[in-house]
Structure formats: C-alpha cells, structure tokens
GROMACS .gro file of N, CA and C in nm:
model
  381
    1MET      N    1   1.742  -1.258   0.450
    1MET     CA    2   1.746  -1.127   0.573
    1MET      C    3   1.703  -1.010   0.483
    2LYS      N    4   1.761  -1.011   0.335
    2LYS     CA    5   1.721  -0.862   0.268
    2LYS      C    6   1.615  -0.823   0.263
    3GLU      N    7   1.489  -0.931   0.240
    3GLU     CA    8   1.353  -0.922   0.290
    3GLU      C    9   1.329  -0.858   0.393
    4LEU      N   10   1.372  -0.914   0.515
    4LEU     CA   11   1.344  -0.816   0.651
    4LEU      C   12   1.373  -0.700   0.668
    5THR      N   13   1.497  -0.670   0.620
    5THR     CA   14   1.511  -0.532   0.610
    5THR      C   15   1.429  -0.443   0.506
    6PHE      N   16   1.395  -0.489   0.395
    6PHE     CA   17   1.320  -0.415   0.324
    6PHE      C   18   1.201  -0.394   0.380
    7LEU      N   19   1.125  -0.512   0.426
    7LEU     CA   20   0.981  -0.534   0.517
    7LEU      C   21   0.997  -0.443   0.625
    8ARG      N   22   1.080  -0.457   0.713
    8ARG     CA   23   1.143  -0.333   0.783
    8ARG      C   24   1.126  -0.198   0.759
    9THR      N   25   1.189  -0.131   0.672
    9THR     CA   26   1.175  -0.011   0.577
    9THR      C   27   1.031  -0.019   0.553
   10ASP      N   28   0.975  -0.088   0.473
   10ASP     CA   29   0.829  -0.069   0.403
   10ASP      C   30   0.730  -0.066   0.537
   11TYR      N   31   0.746  -0.140   0.638
   11TYR     CA   32   0.623  -0.092   0.739
   11TYR      C   33   0.668   0.030   0.804
   12ARG      N   34   0.758   0.050   0.792
   12ARG     CA   35   0.783   0.183   0.870
   12ARG      C   36   0.766   0.321   0.811
   13ILE      N   37   0.782   0.300   0.687
   13ILE     CA   38   0.742   0.403   0.595
   13ILE      C   39   0.596   0.419   0.605
   14GLN      N   40   0.530   0.319   0.548
   14GLN     CA   41   0.423   0.286   0.576
   14GLN      C   42   0.309   0.375   0.710
   15SER      N   43   0.395   0.331   0.811
   15SER     CA   44   0.306   0.354   0.944
   15SER      C   45   0.354   0.496   0.956
   16ILE      N   46   0.449   0.542   0.902
   16ILE     CA   47   0.504   0.713   0.934
   16ILE      C   48   0.378   0.733   0.847
   17ILE      N   49   0.355   0.769   0.681
   17ILE     CA   50   0.281   0.832   0.637
   17ILE      C   51   0.136   0.824   0.684
   18GLY      N   52   0.107   0.697   0.740
   18GLY     CA   53  -0.025   0.634   0.815
   18GLY      C   54  -0.061   0.754   0.896
   19ILE      N   55  -0.008   0.717   0.982
   19ILE     CA   56  -0.005   0.820   1.123
   19ILE      C   57  -0.024   0.972   1.062
   20MET      N   58   0.042   1.033   1.003
   20MET     CA   59   0.059   1.158   0.912
   20MET      C   60  -0.093   1.167   0.914
   21GLY      N   61  -0.148   1.092   0.814
   21GLY     CA   62  -0.241   1.097   0.744
   21GLY      C   63  -0.382   1.097   0.874
   22LEU      N   64  -0.356   1.024   0.939
   22LEU     CA   65  -0.462   1.056   1.044
   22LEU      C   66  -0.454   1.148   1.141
   23LEU      N   67  -0.327   1.186   1.155
   23LEU     CA   68  -0.335   1.325   1.247
   23LEU      C   69  -0.388   1.446   1.182
   24PHE      N   70  -0.354   1.451   1.054
   24PHE     CA   71  -0.438   1.556   0.924
   24PHE      C   72  -0.550   1.521   0.872
   25THR      N   73  -0.640   1.439   0.911
   25THR     CA   74  -0.747   1.379   0.874
   25THR      C   75  -0.862   1.472   0.891
   26PRO      N   76  -0.865   1.580   1.029
   26PRO     CA   77  -0.952   1.668   1.049
   26PRO      C   78  -0.955   1.797   0.925
   27PHE      N   79  -0.809   1.794   0.882
   27PHE     CA   80  -0.760   1.881   0.754
   27PHE      C   81  -0.801   1.806   0.631
   28TYR      N   82  -0.922   1.824   0.598
   28TYR     CA   83  -1.003   1.691   0.526
   28TYR      C   84  -0.917   1.721   0.352
   29PHE      N   85  -0.845   1.815   0.317
   29PHE     CA   86  -0.787   1.784   0.220
   29PHE      C   87  -0.629   1.751   0.220
   30LEU      N   88  -0.574   1.756   0.342
   30LEU     CA   89  -0.443   1.764   0.353
   30LEU      C   90  -0.443   1.581   0.402
   31GLY      N   91  -0.543   1.578   0.481
   31GLY     CA   92  -0.532   1.392   0.480
   31GLY      C   93  -0.569   1.307   0.329
   32ILE      N   94  -0.632   1.395   0.215
   32ILE     CA   95  -0.656   1.326   0.096
   32ILE      C   96  -0.523   1.348   0.057
   33PHE      N   97  -0.439   1.437   0.078
   33PHE     CA   98  -0.330   1.454  -0.038
   33PHE      C   99  -0.199   1.334   0.022
   34LEU      N  100  -0.244   1.301   0.147
   34LEU     CA  101  -0.166   1.195   0.207
   34LEU      C  102  -0.168   1.054   0.133
   35LEU      N  103  -0.278   1.063   0.107
   35LEU     CA  104  -0.324   0.913   0.034
   35LEU      C  105  -0.255   0.887  -0.079
   36LEU      N  106  -0.196   1.015  -0.135
   36LEU     CA  107  -0.120   0.974  -0.274
   36LEU      C  108   0.028   0.946  -0.252
   37PRO      N  109   0.107   0.999  -0.194
   37PRO     CA  110   0.223   0.922  -0.155
   37PRO      C  111   0.233   0.799  -0.086
   38PHE      N  112   0.095   0.765   0.022
   38PHE     CA  113   0.072   0.624   0.069
   38PHE      C  114   0.066   0.542  -0.006
   39GLY      N  115  -0.016   0.579  -0.128
   39GLY     CA  116  -0.047   0.487  -0.247
   39GLY      C  117   0.093   0.476  -0.338
   40ILE      N  118   0.122   0.564  -0.401
   40ILE     CA  119   0.283   0.567  -0.452
   40ILE      C  120   0.379   0.468  -0.377
   41TRP      N  121   0.406   0.522  -0.255
   41TRP     CA  122   0.485   0.374  -0.203
   41TRP      C  123   0.452   0.252  -0.181
   42GLN      N  124   0.338   0.228  -0.168
   42GLN     CA  125   0.259   0.123  -0.176
   42GLN      C  126   0.306   0.016  -0.295
   43VAL      N  127   0.299   0.141  -0.438
   43VAL     CA  128   0.301   0.044  -0.532
   43VAL      C  129   0.439   0.002  -0.580
   44ILE      N  130   0.539   0.136  -0.495
   44ILE     CA  131   0.676   0.075  -0.536
   44ILE      C  132   0.703  -0.066  -0.465
   45SER      N  133   0.699  -0.029  -0.317
   45SER     CA  134   0.666  -0.172  -0.250
   45SER      C  135   0.617  -0.312  -0.334
   46SER      N  136   0.557  -0.289  -0.415
   46SER     CA  137   0.500  -0.392  -0.418
   46SER      C  138   0.547  -0.439  -0.537
   47VAL      N  139   0.572  -0.352  -0.639
   47VAL     CA  140   0.692  -0.386  -0.742
   47VAL      C  141   0.813  -0.433  -0.707
   48ILE      N  142   0.861  -0.393  -0.604
   48ILE     CA  143   1.031  -0.423  -0.554
   48ILE      C  144   0.999  -0.592  -0.468
   49MET      N  145   0.865  -0.601  -0.445
   49MET     CA  146   0.858  -0.720  -0.342
   49MET      C  147   0.817  -0.829  -0.462
   50VAL      N  148   0.727  -0.783  -0.532
   50VAL     CA  149   0.698  -0.912  -0.647
   50VAL      C  150   0.847  -0.944  -0.735
   51TYR      N  151   0.855  -0.848  -0.807
   51TYR     CA  152   0.998  -0.840  -0.897
   51TYR      C  153   1.126  -0.887  -0.813
   52GLY      N  154   1.137  -0.813  -0.726
   52GLY     CA  155   1.283  -0.819  -0.648
   52GLY      C  156   1.267  -0.961  -0.541
   53TYR      N  157   1.159  -1.011  -0.478
   53TYR     CA  158   1.213  -1.103  -0.387
   53TYR      C  159   1.084  -1.195  -0.436
   54ARG      N  160   1.028  -1.202  -0.538
   54ARG     CA  161   0.940  -1.308  -0.606
   54ARG      C  162   0.814  -1.336  -0.501
   55ASN      N  163   0.772  -1.213  -0.404
   55ASN     CA  164   0.647  -1.242  -0.337
   55ASN      C  165   0.521  -1.239  -0.387
   56LYS      N  166   0.437  -1.387  -0.427
   56LYS     CA  167   0.347  -1.407  -0.505
   56LYS      C  168   0.228  -1.315  -0.430
   57LYS      N  169   0.195  -1.318  -0.266
   57LYS     CA  170   0.109  -1.224  -0.212
   57LYS      C  171   0.077  -1.106  -0.227
   58ARG      N  172   0.178  -1.022  -0.300
   58ARG     CA  173   0.177  -0.880  -0.365
   58ARG      C  174   0.168  -0.904  -0.493
   59VAL      N  175   0.136  -0.954  -0.571
   59VAL     CA  176   0.094  -0.996  -0.739
   59VAL      C  177  -0.028  -0.914  -0.718
   60ILE      N  178  -0.143  -0.957  -0.646
   60ILE     CA  179  -0.282  -0.927  -0.666
   60ILE      C  180  -0.282  -0.798  -0.593
   61HIS      N  181  -0.201  -0.739  -0.567
   61HIS     CA  182  -0.217  -0.566  -0.471
   61HIS      C  183  -0.138  -0.516  -0.631
   62LEU      N  184  -0.051  -0.537  -0.695
   62LEU     CA  185  -0.009  -0.520  -0.802
   62LEU      C  186  -0.075  -0.489  -0.904
   63VAL      N  187  -0.167  -0.616  -0.934
   63VAL     CA  188  -0.295  -0.623  -1.053
   63VAL      C  189  -0.393  -0.534  -1.022
   64VAL      N  190  -0.481  -0.521  -0.907
   64VAL     CA  191  -0.546  -0.447  -0.863
   64VAL      C  192  -0.496  -0.276  -0.857
   65SER      N  193  -0.397  -0.259  -0.845
   65SER     CA  194  -0.375  -0.109  -0.837
   65SER      C  195  -0.346  -0.097  -1.004
   66ILE      N  196  -0.275  -0.162  -1.063
   66ILE     CA  197  -0.297  -0.117  -1.198
   66ILE      C  198  -0.444  -0.098  -1.300
   67ILE      N  199  -0.567  -0.206  -1.265
   67ILE     CA  200  -0.648  -0.200  -1.296
   67ILE      C  201  -0.731  -0.070  -1.260
   68TRP      N  202  -0.716  -0.028  -1.133
   68TRP     CA  203  -0.778   0.065  -1.065
   68TRP      C  204  -0.727   0.189  -1.145
   69PHE      N  205  -0.598   0.220  -1.190
   69PHE     CA  206  -0.547   0.332  -1.242
   69PHE      C  207  -0.577   0.359  -1.408
   70CYS      N  208  -0.596   0.213  -1.462
   70CYS     CA  209  -0.657   0.231  -1.576
   70CYS      C  210  -0.789   0.253  -1.591
   71PHE      N  211  -0.866   0.202  -1.513
   71PHE     CA  212  -0.995   0.246  -1.483
   71PHE      C  213  -1.004   0.410  -1.460
   72TYR      N  214  -0.918   0.405  -1.366
   72TYR     CA  215  -0.928   0.589  -1.329
   72TYR      C  216  -0.916   0.698  -1.453
   73MET      N  217  -0.786   0.620  -1.546
   73MET     CA  218  -0.758   0.717  -1.650
   73MET      C  219  -0.862   0.722  -1.767
   74LEU      N  220  -0.925   0.585  -1.769
   74LEU     CA  221  -1.036   0.551  -1.878
   74LEU      C  222  -1.177   0.669  -1.852
   75PHE      N  223  -1.183   0.642  -1.739
   75PHE     CA  224  -1.326   0.747  -1.656
   75PHE      C  225  -1.329   0.868  -1.634
   76SER      N  226  -1.201   0.910  -1.613
   76SER     CA  227  -1.189   1.048  -1.568
   76SER      C  228  -1.190   1.138  -1.649
   77GLU      N  229  -1.134   1.090  -1.810
   77GLU     CA  230  -1.176   1.185  -1.906
   77GLU      C  231  -1.306   1.184  -1.936
   78LYS      N  232  -1.299   1.332  -2.055
   78LYS     CA  233  -1.432   1.382  -2.099
   78LYS      C  234  -1.462   1.242  -2.187
   79GLY      N  235  -1.559   1.182  -2.189
   79GLY     CA  236  -1.627   1.064  -2.241
   79GLY      C  237  -1.718   1.003  -2.204
   80ILE      N  238  -1.761   0.851  -2.253
   80ILE     CA  239  -1.898   0.813  -2.205
   80ILE      C  240  -1.913   0.756  -2.059
   81GLY      N  241  -1.804   0.742  -2.005
   81GLY     CA  242  -1.836   0.738  -1.866
   81GLY      C  243  -1.804   0.817  -1.754
   82ALA      N  244  -1.734   0.933  -1.814
   82ALA     CA  245  -1.768   1.052  -1.727
   82ALA      C  246  -1.851   1.083  -1.643
   83ALA      N  247  -1.987   1.102  -1.720
   83ALA     CA  248  -2.125   1.116  -1.618
   83ALA      C  249  -2.134   1.010  -1.512
   84ILE      N  250  -2.130   0.918  -1.529
   84ILE     CA  251  -2.133   0.753  -1.434
   84ILE      C  252  -2.003   0.809  -1.332
   85PHE      N  253  -1.907   0.820  -1.394
   85PHE     CA  254  -1.801   0.855  -1.280
   85PHE      C  255  -1.817   0.916  -1.200
   86SER      N  256  -1.872   1.044  -1.239
   86SER     CA  257  -1.865   1.183  -1.144
   86SER      C  258  -1.946   1.132  -1.015
   87GLU      N  259  -2.057   1.064  -1.045
   87GLU     CA  260  -2.154   1.035  -0.962
   87GLU      C  261  -2.067   0.929  -0.842
   88PHE      N  262  -1.956   0.849  -0.889
   88PHE     CA  263  -1.896   0.759  -0.792
   88PHE      C  264  -1.742   0.833  -0.736
   89GLN      N  265  -1.739   0.909  -0.799
   89GLN     CA  266  -1.579   0.968  -0.780
   89GLN      C  267  -1.522   0.951  -0.633
   90PHE      N  268  -1.602   1.008  -0.538
   90PHE     CA  269  -1.556   1.019  -0.392
   90PHE      C  270  -1.525   0.877  -0.373
   91LEU      N  271  -1.598   0.753  -0.400
   91LEU     CA  272  -1.592   0.628  -0.368
   91LEU      C  273  -1.488   0.579  -0.428
   92TYR      N  274  -1.468   0.596  -0.543
   92TYR     CA  275  -1.360   0.532  -0.642
   92TYR      C  276  -1.194   0.584  -0.622
   93VAL      N  277  -1.223   0.764  -0.583
   93VAL     CA  278  -1.054   0.804  -0.564
   93VAL      C  279  -1.046   0.812  -0.454
   94ILE      N  280  -1.117   0.801  -0.315
   94ILE     CA  281  -1.066   0.855  -0.202
   94ILE      C  282  -1.103   0.690  -0.122
   95VAL      N  283  -1.233   0.633  -0.099
   95VAL     CA  284  -1.252   0.519  -0.020
   95VAL      C  285  -1.170   0.347  -0.052
   96LEU      N  286  -1.207   0.338  -0.207
   96LEU     CA  287  -1.140   0.223  -0.253
   96LEU      C  288  -0.988   0.199  -0.226
   97PRO      N  289  -0.934   0.354  -0.274
   97PRO     CA  290  -0.761   0.323  -0.237
   97PRO      C  291  -0.744   0.341  -0.113
   98LEU      N  292  -0.834   0.408  -0.028
   98LEU     CA  293  -0.761   0.400   0.125
   98LEU      C  294  -0.800   0.244   0.209
   99CYS      N  295  -0.934   0.178   0.126
   99CYS     CA  296  -0.935   0.043   0.151
   99CYS      C  297  -0.803  -0.076   0.108
  100ILE      N  298  -0.781  -0.050  -0.018
  100ILE     CA  299  -0.632  -0.122  -0.066
  100ILE      C  300  -0.554  -0.100  -0.004
  101GLY      N  301  -0.492   0.034   0.048
  101GLY     CA  302  -0.439   0.081   0.123
  101GLY      C  303  -0.375   0.006   0.238
  102ILE      N  304  -0.510   0.014   0.330
  102ILE     CA  305  -0.526  -0.072   0.462
  102ILE      C  306  -0.467  -0.208   0.466
  103CYS      N  307  -0.541  -0.279   0.359
  103CYS     CA  308  -0.520  -0.418   0.322
  103CYS      C  309  -0.377  -0.468   0.344
  104TYR      N  310  -0.305  -0.354   0.217
  104TYR     CA  311  -0.209  -0.381   0.191
  104TYR      C  312  -0.088  -0.349   0.318
  105TYR      N  313  -0.097  -0.225   0.392
  105TYR     CA  314  -0.047  -0.204   0.506
  105TYR      C  315  -0.059  -0.349   0.605
  106VAL      N  316  -0.173  -0.398   0.635
  106VAL     CA  317  -0.190  -0.528   0.717
  106VAL      C  318  -0.104  -0.615   0.660
  107LEU      N  319  -0.101  -0.667   0.537
  107LEU     CA  320  -0.048  -0.758   0.480
  107LEU      C  321   0.107  -0.745   0.541
  108THR      N  322   0.150  -0.648   0.481
  108THR     CA  323   0.315  -0.592   0.517
  108THR      C  324   0.336  -0.625   0.661
  109LYS      N  325   0.254  -0.562   0.777
  109LYS     CA  326   0.284  -0.572   0.923
  109LYS      C  327   0.290  -0.738   0.945
  110ARG      N  328   0.179  -0.802   0.919
  110ARG     CA  329   0.163  -0.947   0.908
  110ARG      C  330   0.267  -1.036   0.860
  111GLU      N  331   0.357  -0.999   0.745
  111GLU     CA  332   0.440  -1.077   0.709
  111GLU      C  333   0.610  -1.018   0.763
  112TYR      N  334   0.589  -0.903   0.812
  112TYR     CA  335   0.719  -0.843   0.865
  112TYR      C  336   0.737  -0.900   1.034
  113LYS      N  337   0.609  -0.887   1.066
  113LYS     CA  338   0.630  -0.982   1.193
  113LYS      C  339   0.662  -1.116   1.222
  114ALA      N  340   0.598  -1.164   1.089
  114ALA     CA  341   0.611  -1.357   1.115
  114ALA      C  342   0.787  -1.331   1.050
  115LEU      N  343   0.824  -1.292   0.969
  115LEU     CA  344   0.960  -1.317   0.937
  115LEU      C  345   1.081  -1.255   1.071
  116LYS      N  346   1.032  -1.162   1.117
  116LYS     CA  347   1.081  -1.097   1.218
  116LYS      C  348   1.141  -1.265   1.329
  117GLU      N  349   1.012  -1.283   1.365
  117GLU     CA  350   0.970  -1.376   1.470
  117GLU      C  351   1.056  -1.516   1.440
  118LYS      N  352   1.042  -1.568   1.292
  118LYS     CA  353   1.122  -1.648   1.225
  118LYS      C  354   1.261  -1.634   1.222
  119GLU      N  355   1.354  -1.483   1.220
  119GLU     CA  356   1.464  -1.488   1.187
  119GLU      C  357   1.510  -1.515   1.400
  120LEU      N  358   1.411  -1.433   1.481
  120LEU     CA  359   1.450  -1.471   1.627
  120LEU      C  360   1.467  -1.607   1.684
  121ALA      N  361   1.365  -1.700   1.573
  121ALA     CA  362   1.373  -1.867   1.669
  121ALA      C  363   1.498  -1.892   1.588
  122ILE      N  364   1.558  -1.873   1.472
  122ILE     CA  365   1.688  -1.927   1.399
  122ILE      C  366   1.784  -1.873   1.487
  123LYS      N  367   1.776  -1.740   1.529
  123LYS     CA  368   1.933  -1.678   1.616
  123LYS      C  369   1.889  -1.761   1.749
  124ASN      N  370   1.777  -1.801   1.809
  124ASN     CA  371   1.750  -1.856   1.948
  124ASN      C  372   1.799  -2.010   1.944
  125GLU      N  373   1.815  -2.082   1.825
  125GLU     CA  374   1.852  -2.228   1.770
  125GLU      C  375   2.013  -2.222   1.820
  126TYR      N  376   2.044  -2.132   1.754
  126TYR     CA  377   2.191  -2.123   1.738
  126TYR      C  378   2.296  -2.054   1.913
  127VAL      N  379   2.201  -1.991   1.949
  127VAL     CA  380   2.260  -1.951   2.109
  127VAL      C  381   2.244  -2.082   2.193
   0.00000   0.00000   0.00000
C-alpha cells in the first residue's frame, strides 16, 4: 500500500509539472525550464522506486538517465565532441529528455491505475 501512496503522489506531481509545461509552452524558454524540475523529479522517483520498492521496470529509466547525463557532461565541454554536439544540441537537450519524460509519465500512470484497481478489487472481496 505504501507503493500505491507513493505512485499516487508521483503521478500527481508529474501531472502538475507537465500541465504547467503545456500551459507555458508558448513561452518557449519557460516551457524548457519546466523540463528541468520534471526530469529531476522523475529521476528522484526512479531512484525511490528502484531502491525503495524494488521496481524492476524503473531500472531502464534510471540507466538511460545516467547515460544521458554522462554523455551530456562529456560532450558539452570544450573538447572533441563539442563541435558535433552543437549540431544536435536541441535534439539531445530538449527532444530526447522530453521523450524519456513522457515515457516515464505513461509508465507511472499505468502502474498507478493498475495498483489502484488491484486495491479496489481486494477491498470489494472483503465487503
């Protein structure tokens, strides 16, 4: 039941940040800046779900996020990959994290609804 409580909170926080991002999308930079808290929350959520609740589905998100961050740090500095990275920076910094974030949000929504239905079925059995 603790997992359901956390998933409910997680789903609500992601929804609020996502809705704020959609509302402020016309203001391009404000929409981009809302990706940062959305991503930070998702990584925190992923760590809690993987290590706190032993959720194996979230391991992929955590690994992809770590790899994304390592490549970002490696190629964003002045070095060999900086020239190549500048060509794809918009895709790598905006589009890829947005796609990862949406996938994680959908996963959270599905798991939350499945656990909620399971809990409701258990309650109905005892009534």
